[in-house]
Coordinates of C-alpha atoms in Angstrom, one line a residue:
X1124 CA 1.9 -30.2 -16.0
X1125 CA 1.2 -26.9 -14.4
X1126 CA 0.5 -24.0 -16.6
X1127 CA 3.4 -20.9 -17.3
X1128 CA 1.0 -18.6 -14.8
X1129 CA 0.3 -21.0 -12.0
X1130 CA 3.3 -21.7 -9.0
X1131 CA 3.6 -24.6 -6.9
X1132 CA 5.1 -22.4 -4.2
X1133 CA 2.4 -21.4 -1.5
X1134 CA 4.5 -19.1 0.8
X1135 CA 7.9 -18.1 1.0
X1136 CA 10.0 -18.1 3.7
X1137 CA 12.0 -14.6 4.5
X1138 CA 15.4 -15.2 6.2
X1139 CA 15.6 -11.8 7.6
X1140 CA 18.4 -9.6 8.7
X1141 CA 20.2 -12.3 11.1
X1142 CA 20.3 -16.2 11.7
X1143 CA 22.0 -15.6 15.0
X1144 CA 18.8 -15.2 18.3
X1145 CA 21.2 -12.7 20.2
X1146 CA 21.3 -10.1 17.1
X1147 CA 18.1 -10.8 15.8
X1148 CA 16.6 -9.2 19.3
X1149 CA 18.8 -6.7 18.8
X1150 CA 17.3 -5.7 15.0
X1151 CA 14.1 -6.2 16.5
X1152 CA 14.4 -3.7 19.0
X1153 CA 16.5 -1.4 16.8
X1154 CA 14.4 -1.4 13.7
X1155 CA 10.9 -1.1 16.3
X1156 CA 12.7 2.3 17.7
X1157 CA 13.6 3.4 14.1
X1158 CA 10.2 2.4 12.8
X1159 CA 8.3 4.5 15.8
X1160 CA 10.9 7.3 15.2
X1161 CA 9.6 7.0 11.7
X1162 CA 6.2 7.2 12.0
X1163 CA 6.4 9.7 15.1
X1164 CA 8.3 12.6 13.1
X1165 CA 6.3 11.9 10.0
X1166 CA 3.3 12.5 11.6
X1167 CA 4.5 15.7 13.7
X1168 CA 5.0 17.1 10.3
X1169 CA 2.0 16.2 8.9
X1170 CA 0.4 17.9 12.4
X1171 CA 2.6 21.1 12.5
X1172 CA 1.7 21.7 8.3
X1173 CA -2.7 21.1 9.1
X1174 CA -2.6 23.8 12.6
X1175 CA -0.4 26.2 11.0
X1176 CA -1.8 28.4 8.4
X1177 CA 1.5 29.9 6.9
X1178 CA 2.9 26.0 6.1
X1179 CA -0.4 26.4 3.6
X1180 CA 1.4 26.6 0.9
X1181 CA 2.1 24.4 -2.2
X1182 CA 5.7 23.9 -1.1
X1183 CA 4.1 22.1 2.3
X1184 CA 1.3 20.7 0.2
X1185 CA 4.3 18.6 -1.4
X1186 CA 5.9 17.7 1.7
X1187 CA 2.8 16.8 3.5
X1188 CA 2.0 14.0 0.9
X1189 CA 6.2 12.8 0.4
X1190 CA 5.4 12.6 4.9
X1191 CA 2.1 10.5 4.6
X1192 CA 4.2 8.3 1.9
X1193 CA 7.4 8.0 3.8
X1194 CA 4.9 6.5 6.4
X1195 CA 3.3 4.1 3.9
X1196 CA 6.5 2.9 2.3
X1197 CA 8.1 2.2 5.7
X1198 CA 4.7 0.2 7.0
X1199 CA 4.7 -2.2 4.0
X1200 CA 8.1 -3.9 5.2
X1201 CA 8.9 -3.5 8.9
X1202 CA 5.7 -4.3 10.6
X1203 CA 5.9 -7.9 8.7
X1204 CA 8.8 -8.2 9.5
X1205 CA 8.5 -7.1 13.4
X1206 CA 5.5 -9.9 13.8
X1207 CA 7.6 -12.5 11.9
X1208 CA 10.1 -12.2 14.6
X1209 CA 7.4 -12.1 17.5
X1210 CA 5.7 -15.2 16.3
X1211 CA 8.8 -17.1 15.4
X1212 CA 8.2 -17.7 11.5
X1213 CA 9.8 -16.7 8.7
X1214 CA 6.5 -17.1 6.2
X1215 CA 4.9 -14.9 4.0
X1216 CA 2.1 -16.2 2.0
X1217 CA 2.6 -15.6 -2.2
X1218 CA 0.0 -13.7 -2.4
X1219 CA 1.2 -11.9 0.3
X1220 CA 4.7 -11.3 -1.0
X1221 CA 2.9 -9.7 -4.5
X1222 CA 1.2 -7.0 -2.1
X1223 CA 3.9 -6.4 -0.4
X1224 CA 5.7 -6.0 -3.8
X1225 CA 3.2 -3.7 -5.0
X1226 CA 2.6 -1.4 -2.4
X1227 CA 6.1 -0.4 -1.7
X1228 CA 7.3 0.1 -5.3
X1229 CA 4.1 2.2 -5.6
X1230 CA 4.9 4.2 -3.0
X1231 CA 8.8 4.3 -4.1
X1232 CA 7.2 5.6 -7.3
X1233 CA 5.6 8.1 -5.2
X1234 CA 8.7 9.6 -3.3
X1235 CA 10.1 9.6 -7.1
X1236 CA 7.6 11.7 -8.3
X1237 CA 7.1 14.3 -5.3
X1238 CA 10.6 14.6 -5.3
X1239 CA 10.4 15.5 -8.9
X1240 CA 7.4 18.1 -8.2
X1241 CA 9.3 19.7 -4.9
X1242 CA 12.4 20.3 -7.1
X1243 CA 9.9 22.0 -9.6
X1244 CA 8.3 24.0 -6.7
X1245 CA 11.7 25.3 -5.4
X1246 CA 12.7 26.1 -9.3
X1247 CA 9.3 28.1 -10.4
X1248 CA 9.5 30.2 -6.4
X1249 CA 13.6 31.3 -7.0
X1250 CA 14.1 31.5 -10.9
X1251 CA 10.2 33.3 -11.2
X1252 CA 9.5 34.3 -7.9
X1253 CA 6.9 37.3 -9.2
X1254 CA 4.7 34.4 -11.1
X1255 CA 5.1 31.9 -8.2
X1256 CA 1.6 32.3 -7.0
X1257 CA 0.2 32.7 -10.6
X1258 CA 1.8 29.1 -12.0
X1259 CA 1.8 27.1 -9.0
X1260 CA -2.2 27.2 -7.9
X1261 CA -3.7 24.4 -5.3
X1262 CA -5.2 23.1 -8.7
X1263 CA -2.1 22.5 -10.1
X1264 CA -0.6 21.2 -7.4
X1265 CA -3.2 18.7 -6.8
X1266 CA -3.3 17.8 -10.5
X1267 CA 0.6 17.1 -10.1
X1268 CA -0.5 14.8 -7.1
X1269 CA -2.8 12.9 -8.7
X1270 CA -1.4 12.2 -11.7
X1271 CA 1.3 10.8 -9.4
X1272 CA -0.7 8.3 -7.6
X1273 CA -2.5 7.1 -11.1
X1274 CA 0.6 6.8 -13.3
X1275 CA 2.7 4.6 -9.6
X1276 CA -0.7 2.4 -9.5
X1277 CA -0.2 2.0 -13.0
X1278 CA 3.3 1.1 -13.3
X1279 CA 3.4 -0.9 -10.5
X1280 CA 0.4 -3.0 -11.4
X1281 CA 2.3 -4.0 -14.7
X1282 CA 5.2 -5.5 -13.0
X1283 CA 2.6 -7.2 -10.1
X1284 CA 1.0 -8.7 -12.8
X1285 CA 3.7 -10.3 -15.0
X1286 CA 5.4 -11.3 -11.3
X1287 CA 2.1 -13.1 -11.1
X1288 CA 1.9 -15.0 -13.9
X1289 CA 5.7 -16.6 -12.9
X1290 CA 6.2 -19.7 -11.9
X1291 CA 8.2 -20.8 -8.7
X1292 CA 8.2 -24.3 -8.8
X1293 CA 11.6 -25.0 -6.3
X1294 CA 13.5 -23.2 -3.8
X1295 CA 11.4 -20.4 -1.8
X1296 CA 13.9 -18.7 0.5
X1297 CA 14.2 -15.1 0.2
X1298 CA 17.4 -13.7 1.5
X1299 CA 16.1 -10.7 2.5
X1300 CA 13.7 -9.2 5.1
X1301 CA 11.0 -8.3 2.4
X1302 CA 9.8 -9.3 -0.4
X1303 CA 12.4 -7.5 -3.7
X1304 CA 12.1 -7.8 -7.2
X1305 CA 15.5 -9.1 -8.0
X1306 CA 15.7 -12.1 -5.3
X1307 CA 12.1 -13.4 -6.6
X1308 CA 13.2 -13.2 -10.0
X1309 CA 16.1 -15.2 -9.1
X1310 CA 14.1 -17.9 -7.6
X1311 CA 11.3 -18.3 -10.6
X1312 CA 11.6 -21.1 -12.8
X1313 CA 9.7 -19.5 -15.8
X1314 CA 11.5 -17.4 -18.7
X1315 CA 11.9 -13.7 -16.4
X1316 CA 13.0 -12.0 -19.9
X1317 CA 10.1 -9.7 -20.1
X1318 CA 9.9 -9.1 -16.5
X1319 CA 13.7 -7.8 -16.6
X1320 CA 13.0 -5.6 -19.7
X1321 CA 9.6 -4.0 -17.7
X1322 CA 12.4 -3.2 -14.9
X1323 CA 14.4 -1.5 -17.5
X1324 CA 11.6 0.5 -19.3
X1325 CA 10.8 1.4 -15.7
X1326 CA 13.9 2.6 -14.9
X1327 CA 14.2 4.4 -17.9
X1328 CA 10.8 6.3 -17.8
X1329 CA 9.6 6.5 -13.8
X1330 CA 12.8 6.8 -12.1
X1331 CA 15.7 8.6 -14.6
X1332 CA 13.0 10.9 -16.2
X1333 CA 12.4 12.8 -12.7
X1334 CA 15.5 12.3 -11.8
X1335 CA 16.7 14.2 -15.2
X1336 CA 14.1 17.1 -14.1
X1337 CA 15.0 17.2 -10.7
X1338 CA 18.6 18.3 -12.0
X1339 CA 17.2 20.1 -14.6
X1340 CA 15.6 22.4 -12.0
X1341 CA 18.8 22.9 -9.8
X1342 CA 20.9 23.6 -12.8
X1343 CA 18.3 26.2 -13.8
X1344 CA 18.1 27.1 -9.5
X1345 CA 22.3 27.2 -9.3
X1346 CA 22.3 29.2 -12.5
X1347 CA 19.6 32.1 -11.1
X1348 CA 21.4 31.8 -7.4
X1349 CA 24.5 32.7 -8.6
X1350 CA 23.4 35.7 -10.4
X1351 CA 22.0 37.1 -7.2
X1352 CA 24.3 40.6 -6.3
X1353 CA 24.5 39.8 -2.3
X1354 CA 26.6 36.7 -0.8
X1355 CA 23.5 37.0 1.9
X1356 CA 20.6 36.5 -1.0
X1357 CA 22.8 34.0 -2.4
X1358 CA 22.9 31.8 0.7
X1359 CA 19.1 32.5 1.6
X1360 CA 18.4 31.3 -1.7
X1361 CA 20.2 28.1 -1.7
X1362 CA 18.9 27.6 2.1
X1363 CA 15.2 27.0 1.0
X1364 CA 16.7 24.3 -1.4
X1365 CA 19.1 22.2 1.2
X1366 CA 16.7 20.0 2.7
X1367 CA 15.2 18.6 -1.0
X1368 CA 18.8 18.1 -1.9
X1369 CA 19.9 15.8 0.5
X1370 CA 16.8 13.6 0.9
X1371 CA 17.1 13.5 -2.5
X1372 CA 20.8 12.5 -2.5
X1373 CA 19.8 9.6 -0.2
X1374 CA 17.0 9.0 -1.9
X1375 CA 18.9 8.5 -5.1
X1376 CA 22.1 7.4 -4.2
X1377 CA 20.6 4.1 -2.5
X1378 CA 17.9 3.3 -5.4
X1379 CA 20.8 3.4 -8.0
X1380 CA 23.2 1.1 -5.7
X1381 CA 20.6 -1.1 -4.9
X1382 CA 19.0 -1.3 -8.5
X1383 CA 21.1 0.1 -11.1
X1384 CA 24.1 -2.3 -10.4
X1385 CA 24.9 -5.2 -12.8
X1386 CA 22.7 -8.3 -10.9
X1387 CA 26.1 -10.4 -11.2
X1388 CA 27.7 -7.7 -9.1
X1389 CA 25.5 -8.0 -6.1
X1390 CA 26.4 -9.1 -2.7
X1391 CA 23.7 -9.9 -0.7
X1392 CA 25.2 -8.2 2.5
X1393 CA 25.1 -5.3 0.7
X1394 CA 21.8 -5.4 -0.9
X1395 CA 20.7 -5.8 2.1
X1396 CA 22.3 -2.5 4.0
X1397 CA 21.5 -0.5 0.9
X1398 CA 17.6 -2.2 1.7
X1399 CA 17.7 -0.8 5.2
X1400 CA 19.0 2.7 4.1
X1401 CA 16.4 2.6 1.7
X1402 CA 13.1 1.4 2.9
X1403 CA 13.8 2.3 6.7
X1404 CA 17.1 5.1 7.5
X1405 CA 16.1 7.5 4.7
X1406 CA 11.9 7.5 5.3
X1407 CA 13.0 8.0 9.3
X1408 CA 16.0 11.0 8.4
X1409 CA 13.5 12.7 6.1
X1410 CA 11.5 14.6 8.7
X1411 CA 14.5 15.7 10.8
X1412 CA 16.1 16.9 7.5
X1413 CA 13.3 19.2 7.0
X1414 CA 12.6 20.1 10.4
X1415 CA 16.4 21.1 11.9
X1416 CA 16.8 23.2 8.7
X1417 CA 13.3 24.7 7.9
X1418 CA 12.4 27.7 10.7
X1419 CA 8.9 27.4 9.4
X1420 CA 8.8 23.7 10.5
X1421 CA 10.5 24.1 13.5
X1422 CA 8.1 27.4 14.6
X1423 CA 5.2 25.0 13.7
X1424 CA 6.4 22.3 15.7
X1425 CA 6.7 24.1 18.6
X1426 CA 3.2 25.4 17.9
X1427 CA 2.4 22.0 18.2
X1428 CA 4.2 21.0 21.0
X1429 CA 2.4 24.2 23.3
X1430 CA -0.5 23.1 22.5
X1431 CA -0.2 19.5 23.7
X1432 CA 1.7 20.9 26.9
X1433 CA -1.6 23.2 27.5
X1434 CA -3.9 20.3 26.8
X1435 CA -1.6 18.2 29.3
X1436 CA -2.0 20.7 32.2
X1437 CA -5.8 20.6 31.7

């Protein structure tokens, strides 16, 4: 008899987004145009942030790393899943499918945590705008970085390791286009108990305790807005907060649908669309939700842009 940490199960097999040949081109070509669109305005802010001197400043810091990450998170799901459908298989090898695992719950972890420092950013600059340069020094905000990428390695090694030492000794069909915690739970033939109480630690500490900051911070950020004389302040005010707040409303209103729901109560249609807004629509809107609402972005961009058009005519 096999041993509690060793599976029978070589490779599973990922069903994807469609059975059906005439929609699965379809996906193919849709999620390859989101996936560039991804990586393309990612990138341009990434590009417009390193030429332009006055996007030097720890609020861009932030967003620079939450752009490299959206980049990363996307990249550990859709290119698999692009070549799958080019070479006409479904497989992904298990050692494969822990990677995979790991890297984009890490880098979840990571948009949890910037997310968490931006809103901390945006509350030190409007509620103590006068010590704004004194508390948040590029020492700080690389510390804050850091410590991000040590304590998501961390966390996320935990679960790849006690996902390891599973067994899946049966069925190894995933019914979903990557490889997610809950279906490969589903599918394990070994006692998952401690696996499911690591989720809800997890949950607990990486996920609702930034959460819980981030709206600390805008109650703090509402409360000192609202005490600003002029409806003009007021709105400028709120302005430099907008973007956060609805990447992280998408952010956070697809992880807790997708993960915070009873397991009985999941559908796997919907999983899966909450999936796709998850790991693919909100990386891809997150640029354009800084850019069309940020004149420092868009002044930057078009820096950008001049410079390739003068490079062009050369």
């Amino acid at each position: 008899m096999r041993g509690s940490n060793q599976s029978s199960v070589s490779e599973f097999l990922l069903l994807g987004l469609s059975s059906q040949p005439r929609q699965q081109q379809l996906l193919f070509l849709l999620f390859l145009t989101m996936y560039l669109a991804t990586v393309l305005g990612n990138l341009l802010i990434l590009l417009a942030i390193s030429v332009d001197a006055r996007l030097h400043t720890p609020m861009y810091f932030f967003l620079g790393n939450l752009s490299f990450v959206d980049i990363c998170f996307t990249s550990t799901t859709i290119p698999k899943m692009l070549t799958n459908h080019l070479l006409g298989t479904q497989s992904i090898s298990f050692a494969g499918c822990l990677s995979q695992m790991y890297f984009l719950f890490m880098f979840v972890d990571m948009d949890n945590f910037l997310l968490a420092v931006m809103a901390y950013d945006r509350y030190v600059a409007i509620c103590h705008p006068l010590h704004y340069s004194v508390k948040m020094t590029p020492q700080l905000c690389a510390l804050l970085v850091a410590g991000s990428w040590i304590v998501a390695n961390v966390d996320v090694l935990i679960h790849t390791l006690l996902m390891a030492r599973l067994s899946f000794c049966g069925d190894n069909v995933i019914p979903h286009f990557f490889c997610d915690v809950t279906p490969l739970l589903k599918l394990s033939c070994s006692d998952t108990y401690i696996n499911e109480m690591m989720i809800f630690i997890e949950a607990s500490l990486i996920t609702l305790a930034p959460f819980i900051c981030i709206l600390v911070s805008y109650i703090l950020i509402t409360s000192a807005i609202l005490r600003v004389p002029s409806t003009q302040g007021r709105w400028k005010a709120f302005s430099t907060c907008s973007s956060h707040l609805a990447v992280v409303a998408l952010f956070y209103g697809t992880i807790i649908f997708l993960y915070f729901n009873p397991s009985s109560s999941h559908a796997a249609d919907s999983d899966i669309a909450a999936a796709v807004m998850f790991t693919v629509v909100t990386p891809m809107l997150n640029p354009f939700i800084y850019s069309l609402r940020n004149r420092d972005i868009k002044g930057a961009l078009g820096k950008v842009m001049a410079i390739k058009f003068f490079l062009a005519q050369k």
